[in-house]
PDB file of C-alpha atoms in Angstrom:
ATOM      1  CA  UNK A   1      -9.931  40.752 -14.666  1.00  0.00           C
ATOM      2  CA  UNK A   2      -8.937  38.106 -17.405  1.00  0.00           C
ATOM      3  CA  UNK A   3     -11.084  35.134 -18.010  1.00  0.00           C
ATOM      4  CA  UNK A   4      -8.674  32.474 -16.939  1.00  0.00           C
ATOM      5  CA  UNK A   5      -8.613  29.326 -15.667  1.00  0.00           C
ATOM      6  CA  UNK A   6      -6.814  27.081 -12.847  1.00  0.00           C
ATOM      7  CA  UNK A   7      -5.394  23.291 -13.718  1.00  0.00           C
ATOM      8  CA  UNK A   8      -4.486  20.850 -10.962  1.00  0.00           C
ATOM      9  CA  UNK A   9      -2.305  18.070 -12.350  1.00  0.00           C
ATOM     10  CA  UNK A  10      -1.153  15.465  -9.447  1.00  0.00           C
ATOM     11  CA  UNK A  11       0.784  12.491  -8.993  1.00  0.00           C
ATOM     12  CA  UNK A  12       0.247  10.937  -6.236  1.00  0.00           C
ATOM     13  CA  UNK A  13       1.899   7.019  -4.466  1.00  0.00           C
ATOM     14  CA  UNK A  14      -0.397   6.563  -1.666  1.00  0.00           C
ATOM     15  CA  UNK A  15      -3.782   5.916  -1.930  1.00  0.00           C
ATOM     16  CA  UNK A  16      -5.682   7.388   0.955  1.00  0.00           C
ATOM     17  CA  UNK A  17      -3.727  10.821   0.065  1.00  0.00           C
ATOM     18  CA  UNK A  18      -5.151  10.664  -3.273  1.00  0.00           C
ATOM     19  CA  UNK A  19      -8.521  10.360  -2.155  1.00  0.00           C
ATOM     20  CA  UNK A  20      -8.473  12.911   0.067  1.00  0.00           C
ATOM     21  CA  UNK A  21      -6.850  15.780  -2.473  1.00  0.00           C
ATOM     22  CA  UNK A  22      -9.552  14.431  -5.303  1.00  0.00           C
ATOM     23  CA  UNK A  23     -12.406  15.109  -2.502  1.00  0.00           C
ATOM     24  CA  UNK A  24     -10.884  18.576  -1.835  1.00  0.00           C
ATOM     25  CA  UNK A  25     -10.982  19.371  -5.521  1.00  0.00           C
ATOM     26  CA  UNK A  26     -14.590  18.428  -5.843  1.00  0.00           C
ATOM     27  CA  UNK A  27     -15.569  19.866  -2.949  1.00  0.00           C
ATOM     28  CA  UNK A  28     -13.584  23.376  -4.066  1.00  0.00           C
ATOM     29  CA  UNK A  29     -16.077  23.311  -7.137  1.00  0.00           C
ATOM     30  CA  UNK A  30     -13.011  21.666  -9.708  1.00  0.00           C
ATOM     31  CA  UNK A  31     -14.588  19.716 -12.295  1.00  0.00           C
ATOM     32  CA  UNK A  32     -12.528  16.592 -12.836  1.00  0.00           C
ATOM     33  CA  UNK A  33     -10.878  16.242 -16.342  1.00  0.00           C
ATOM     34  CA  UNK A  34      -8.934  13.550 -16.582  1.00  0.00           C
ATOM     35  CA  UNK A  35      -8.159  10.801 -13.021  1.00  0.00           C
ATOM     36  CA  UNK A  36      -5.648  13.154 -12.456  1.00  0.00           C
ATOM     37  CA  UNK A  37      -6.392  16.141 -13.514  1.00  0.00           C
ATOM     38  CA  UNK A  38      -8.742  19.010 -12.010  1.00  0.00           C
ATOM     39  CA  UNK A  39     -10.118  22.202 -13.645  1.00  0.00           C
ATOM     40  CA  UNK A  40     -12.114  25.465 -12.596  1.00  0.00           C
ATOM     41  CA  UNK A  41     -12.805  29.247 -13.518  1.00  0.00           C
ATOM     42  CA  UNK A  42      -9.926  31.003 -11.848  1.00  0.00           C
ATOM     43  CA  UNK A  43     -10.398  33.592  -9.312  1.00  0.00           C
ATOM     44  CA  UNK A  44      -7.762  35.169  -6.684  1.00  0.00           C
ATOM     45  CA  UNK A  45      -9.654  33.071  -3.475  1.00  0.00           C
ATOM     46  CA  UNK A  46     -10.441  30.035  -5.176  1.00  0.00           C
ATOM     47  CA  UNK A  47      -6.340  29.626  -6.029  1.00  0.00           C
ATOM     48  CA  UNK A  48      -5.271  30.611  -2.422  1.00  0.00           C
ATOM     49  CA  UNK A  49      -7.689  28.467  -0.882  1.00  0.00           C
ATOM     50  CA  UNK A  50      -7.283  25.460  -3.485  1.00  0.00           C
ATOM     51  CA  UNK A  51      -2.781  26.058  -2.478  1.00  0.00           C
ATOM     52  CA  UNK A  52      -3.665  26.609   1.315  1.00  0.00           C
ATOM     53  CA  UNK A  53      -6.161  23.296   1.498  1.00  0.00           C
ATOM     54  CA  UNK A  54      -3.288  21.208  -0.842  1.00  0.00           C
ATOM     55  CA  UNK A  55      -0.728  22.390   1.891  1.00  0.00           C
ATOM     56  CA  UNK A  56      -2.718  21.461   4.751  1.00  0.00           C
ATOM     57  CA  UNK A  57      -3.711  18.040   3.056  1.00  0.00           C
ATOM     58  CA  UNK A  58      -0.719  17.044   2.184  1.00  0.00           C
ATOM     59  CA  UNK A  59       1.553  18.144   4.719  1.00  0.00           C
ATOM     60  CA  UNK A  60       2.557  15.090   6.648  1.00  0.00           C
ATOM     61  CA  UNK A  61       3.023  13.043   3.337  1.00  0.00           C
ATOM     62  CA  UNK A  62       5.339  12.073   0.546  1.00  0.00           C
ATOM     63  CA  UNK A  63       5.499  10.686  -2.497  1.00  0.00           C
ATOM     64  CA  UNK A  64       3.446  13.386  -4.174  1.00  0.00           C
ATOM     65  CA  UNK A  65       3.916  15.986  -6.728  1.00  0.00           C
ATOM     66  CA  UNK A  66       0.922  18.570  -7.540  1.00  0.00           C
ATOM     67  CA  UNK A  67       1.329  20.881  -9.993  1.00  0.00           C
ATOM     68  CA  UNK A  68      -1.276  24.144 -10.443  1.00  0.00           C
ATOM     69  CA  UNK A  69      -1.422  26.302 -13.354  1.00  0.00           C
ATOM     70  CA  UNK A  70      -3.423  29.641 -14.414  1.00  0.00           C
ATOM     71  CA  UNK A  71      -3.623  29.974 -17.927  1.00  0.00           C
ATOM     72  CA  UNK A  72      -6.283  31.655 -20.145  1.00  0.00           C
ATOM     73  CA  UNK A  73      -9.634  30.672 -20.656  1.00  0.00           C
ATOM     74  CA  UNK A  74      -8.864  30.646 -24.568  1.00  0.00           C
ATOM     75  CA  UNK A  75      -6.343  28.422 -23.908  1.00  0.00           C
ATOM     76  CA  UNK A  76      -8.278  25.548 -22.264  1.00  0.00           C
ATOM     77  CA  UNK A  77     -10.914  25.915 -25.036  1.00  0.00           C
ATOM     78  CA  UNK A  78      -8.244  25.617 -27.858  1.00  0.00           C
ATOM     79  CA  UNK A  79      -6.901  22.284 -26.096  1.00  0.00           C
ATOM     80  CA  UNK A  80      -6.763  19.374 -28.549  1.00  0.00           C
ATOM     81  CA  UNK A  81      -8.305  16.691 -26.540  1.00  0.00           C
ATOM     82  CA  UNK A  82      -7.613  12.783 -28.000  1.00  0.00           C
ATOM     83  CA  UNK A  83      -9.984  10.184 -26.221  1.00  0.00           C
ATOM     84  CA  UNK A  84     -12.137   6.840 -26.746  1.00  0.00           C
ATOM     85  CA  UNK A  85     -13.470   4.725 -25.004  1.00  0.00           C
ATOM     86  CA  UNK A  86     -12.188   6.745 -21.792  1.00  0.00           C
ATOM     87  CA  UNK A  87     -13.905   7.053 -18.496  1.00  0.00           C
ATOM     88  CA  UNK A  88     -12.292   8.189 -14.920  1.00  0.00           C
ATOM     89  CA  UNK A  89     -11.983   5.494 -12.624  1.00  0.00           C
ATOM     90  CA  UNK A  90     -13.056   7.201  -9.285  1.00  0.00           C
ATOM     91  CA  UNK A  91     -10.962   6.375  -6.037  1.00  0.00           C
ATOM     92  CA  UNK A  92     -12.239   3.840  -3.830  1.00  0.00           C
ATOM     93  CA  UNK A  93     -13.432   5.818  -1.055  1.00  0.00           C
ATOM     94  CA  UNK A  94     -11.564   6.385   2.131  1.00  0.00           C
ATOM     95  CA  UNK A  95     -13.388   7.517   5.414  1.00  0.00           C
ATOM     96  CA  UNK A  96     -11.178  11.150   5.769  1.00  0.00           C
TER      97      UNK A  96
ATOM     98  CA  UNK B   1       5.233  34.847 -31.389  1.00  0.00           C
ATOM     99  CA  UNK B   2       4.922  35.151 -27.631  1.00  0.00           C
ATOM    100  CA  UNK B   3       6.408  32.520 -25.574  1.00  0.00           C
ATOM    101  CA  UNK B   4       4.478  29.299 -25.092  1.00  0.00           C
ATOM    102  CA  UNK B   5       4.293  25.598 -23.686  1.00  0.00           C
ATOM    103  CA  UNK B   6       2.616  22.549 -24.742  1.00  0.00           C
ATOM    104  CA  UNK B   7       1.615  20.871 -21.955  1.00  0.00           C
ATOM    105  CA  UNK B   8       0.253  16.980 -22.607  1.00  0.00           C
ATOM    106  CA  UNK B   9      -1.345  15.512 -19.729  1.00  0.00           C
ATOM    107  CA  UNK B  10      -3.018  12.213 -20.438  1.00  0.00           C
ATOM    108  CA  UNK B  11      -4.333   8.733 -18.827  1.00  0.00           C
ATOM    109  CA  UNK B  12      -3.640   5.529 -20.379  1.00  0.00           C
ATOM    110  CA  UNK B  13      -5.349   1.958 -19.518  1.00  0.00           C
ATOM    111  CA  UNK B  14      -3.175   0.214 -21.842  1.00  0.00           C
ATOM    112  CA  UNK B  15       0.418  -0.395 -20.418  1.00  0.00           C
ATOM    113  CA  UNK B  16       1.860  -0.877 -23.760  1.00  0.00           C
ATOM    114  CA  UNK B  17       0.124   2.214 -25.440  1.00  0.00           C
ATOM    115  CA  UNK B  18       1.160   4.447 -22.451  1.00  0.00           C
ATOM    116  CA  UNK B  19       4.464   3.372 -22.682  1.00  0.00           C
ATOM    117  CA  UNK B  20       4.442   4.357 -26.650  1.00  0.00           C
ATOM    118  CA  UNK B  21       2.967   7.757 -25.878  1.00  0.00           C
ATOM    119  CA  UNK B  22       5.644   8.420 -23.493  1.00  0.00           C
ATOM    120  CA  UNK B  23       8.180   7.009 -26.081  1.00  0.00           C
ATOM    121  CA  UNK B  24       7.323   9.438 -28.210  1.00  0.00           C
ATOM    122  CA  UNK B  25       7.403  12.507 -26.067  1.00  0.00           C
ATOM    123  CA  UNK B  26      10.130  11.957 -25.268  1.00  0.00           C
ATOM    124  CA  UNK B  27      11.961  11.289 -28.529  1.00  0.00           C
ATOM    125  CA  UNK B  28       9.701  14.468 -29.652  1.00  0.00           C
ATOM    126  CA  UNK B  29      11.813  16.740 -27.147  1.00  0.00           C
ATOM    127  CA  UNK B  30       8.850  16.864 -24.368  1.00  0.00           C
ATOM    128  CA  UNK B  31      10.452  17.051 -21.068  1.00  0.00           C
ATOM    129  CA  UNK B  32       8.846  14.785 -18.447  1.00  0.00           C
ATOM    130  CA  UNK B  33       7.116  17.022 -15.360  1.00  0.00           C
ATOM    131  CA  UNK B  34       5.309  13.883 -14.018  1.00  0.00           C
ATOM    132  CA  UNK B  35       4.465  10.525 -14.450  1.00  0.00           C
ATOM    133  CA  UNK B  36       1.573  11.305 -17.174  1.00  0.00           C
ATOM    134  CA  UNK B  37       2.242  15.124 -17.994  1.00  0.00           C
ATOM    135  CA  UNK B  38       4.973  16.384 -20.348  1.00  0.00           C
ATOM    136  CA  UNK B  39       6.051  20.170 -21.467  1.00  0.00           C
ATOM    137  CA  UNK B  40       7.740  21.124 -24.588  1.00  0.00           C
ATOM    138  CA  UNK B  41       8.917  24.732 -25.846  1.00  0.00           C
ATOM    139  CA  UNK B  42       5.713  26.044 -27.915  1.00  0.00           C
ATOM    140  CA  UNK B  43       6.064  26.494 -31.914  1.00  0.00           C
ATOM    141  CA  UNK B  44       3.421  25.120 -34.345  1.00  0.00           C
ATOM    142  CA  UNK B  45       5.477  22.586 -36.230  1.00  0.00           C
ATOM    143  CA  UNK B  46       6.023  21.064 -32.673  1.00  0.00           C
ATOM    144  CA  UNK B  47       2.413  21.183 -31.713  1.00  0.00           C
ATOM    145  CA  UNK B  48       1.122  19.183 -35.297  1.00  0.00           C
ATOM    146  CA  UNK B  49       3.728  16.917 -34.957  1.00  0.00           C
ATOM    147  CA  UNK B  50       2.815  16.178 -31.559  1.00  0.00           C
ATOM    148  CA  UNK B  51      -0.758  15.901 -32.586  1.00  0.00           C
ATOM    149  CA  UNK B  52      -0.670  13.596 -35.973  1.00  0.00           C
ATOM    150  CA  UNK B  53       1.748  11.424 -33.397  1.00  0.00           C
ATOM    151  CA  UNK B  54      -0.514  10.713 -30.907  1.00  0.00           C
ATOM    152  CA  UNK B  55      -3.392   9.954 -33.446  1.00  0.00           C
ATOM    153  CA  UNK B  56      -1.096   7.900 -35.212  1.00  0.00           C
ATOM    154  CA  UNK B  57      -0.149   5.649 -32.057  1.00  0.00           C
ATOM    155  CA  UNK B  58      -3.344   5.613 -30.435  1.00  0.00           C
ATOM    156  CA  UNK B  59      -5.368   4.820 -33.832  1.00  0.00           C
ATOM    157  CA  UNK B  60      -6.129   1.449 -33.097  1.00  0.00           C
ATOM    158  CA  UNK B  61      -6.272   1.648 -29.329  1.00  0.00           C
ATOM    159  CA  UNK B  62      -9.115   2.488 -26.570  1.00  0.00           C
ATOM    160  CA  UNK B  63      -9.664   3.720 -22.771  1.00  0.00           C
ATOM    161  CA  UNK B  64      -7.595   6.696 -23.153  1.00  0.00           C
ATOM    162  CA  UNK B  65      -7.772  10.327 -22.643  1.00  0.00           C
ATOM    163  CA  UNK B  66      -4.849  12.950 -24.007  1.00  0.00           C
ATOM    164  CA  UNK B  67      -5.058  16.531 -23.490  1.00  0.00           C
ATOM    165  CA  UNK B  68      -2.592  19.150 -25.253  1.00  0.00           C
ATOM    166  CA  UNK B  69      -2.951  22.590 -24.087  1.00  0.00           C
ATOM    167  CA  UNK B  70      -1.048  25.449 -25.513  1.00  0.00           C
ATOM    168  CA  UNK B  71      -0.156  28.466 -22.988  1.00  0.00           C
ATOM    169  CA  UNK B  72       1.936  30.944 -21.849  1.00  0.00           C
ATOM    170  CA  UNK B  73       5.584  30.501 -20.994  1.00  0.00           C
ATOM    171  CA  UNK B  74       4.825  32.948 -18.007  1.00  0.00           C
ATOM    172  CA  UNK B  75       1.778  30.902 -16.767  1.00  0.00           C
ATOM    173  CA  UNK B  76       4.165  27.556 -16.909  1.00  0.00           C
ATOM    174  CA  UNK B  77       7.203  29.375 -14.784  1.00  0.00           C
ATOM    175  CA  UNK B  78       4.376  30.289 -12.489  1.00  0.00           C
ATOM    176  CA  UNK B  79       2.722  27.421 -11.705  1.00  0.00           C
ATOM    177  CA  UNK B  80       2.695  26.697  -8.010  1.00  0.00           C
ATOM    178  CA  UNK B  81       4.483  23.285  -7.118  1.00  0.00           C
ATOM    179  CA  UNK B  82       3.809  21.266  -4.042  1.00  0.00           C
ATOM    180  CA  UNK B  83       5.877  18.162  -4.428  1.00  0.00           C
ATOM    181  CA  UNK B  84       7.931  15.716  -1.834  1.00  0.00           C
ATOM    182  CA  UNK B  85       9.628  12.754  -1.977  1.00  0.00           C
ATOM    183  CA  UNK B  86       8.394  12.300  -5.412  1.00  0.00           C
ATOM    184  CA  UNK B  87       9.999  10.092  -8.246  1.00  0.00           C
ATOM    185  CA  UNK B  88       8.903   9.381 -11.807  1.00  0.00           C
ATOM    186  CA  UNK B  89       8.100   5.720 -12.019  1.00  0.00           C
ATOM    187  CA  UNK B  90       9.436   5.245 -15.609  1.00  0.00           C
ATOM    188  CA  UNK B  91       6.932   2.796 -17.473  1.00  0.00           C
ATOM    189  CA  UNK B  92       8.410  -0.979 -17.702  1.00  0.00           C
ATOM    190  CA  UNK B  93       9.946  -0.960 -21.182  1.00  0.00           C
ATOM    191  CA  UNK B  94       7.784  -2.487 -24.519  1.00  0.00           C
ATOM    192  CA  UNK B  95       9.626  -3.032 -27.542  1.00  0.00           C
ATOM    193  CA  UNK B  96       7.383  -0.738 -29.685  1.00  0.00           C
TER     194      UNK B  96
END
């Protein structure tokens, strides 16, 4: 199986939903690359768990867009990063 | 040359800088996928113009992280999208 990664990028209006999504992705083993961007090594089980989990979490909500990309490890490693004085603002905790 | 896309994702604290980046990407022909996610068909010239332009715009700034990915068109077309009641909040205009 080629080495691939899963990249999840999201824009979510509601704070509580945003916290649930980031919390779910962390618990699923994703690494946070930016505030709304998470990455994980790819395998079919992780991808299907990710999609199923995110569909369950977002079911009764609106005002969100979540995109799940699968592409080669090489594409990930060759990404160009412009970054200075950046820190990831973790969401306010919500009891979920 | 394989069909590829360029995906730019960013997290930028400063409103003026964020406007300059989104404005630059639009003018360079990128399509906005989410508030902080833009995509364009890949070709070497677009990639180098994008990197050079973003380096120039961000030079005297801090508090930003911009990631530029190149991956296959197939990976882009096969992405999983979970979206409901979503609209892209365009930035407040700044005279740049």
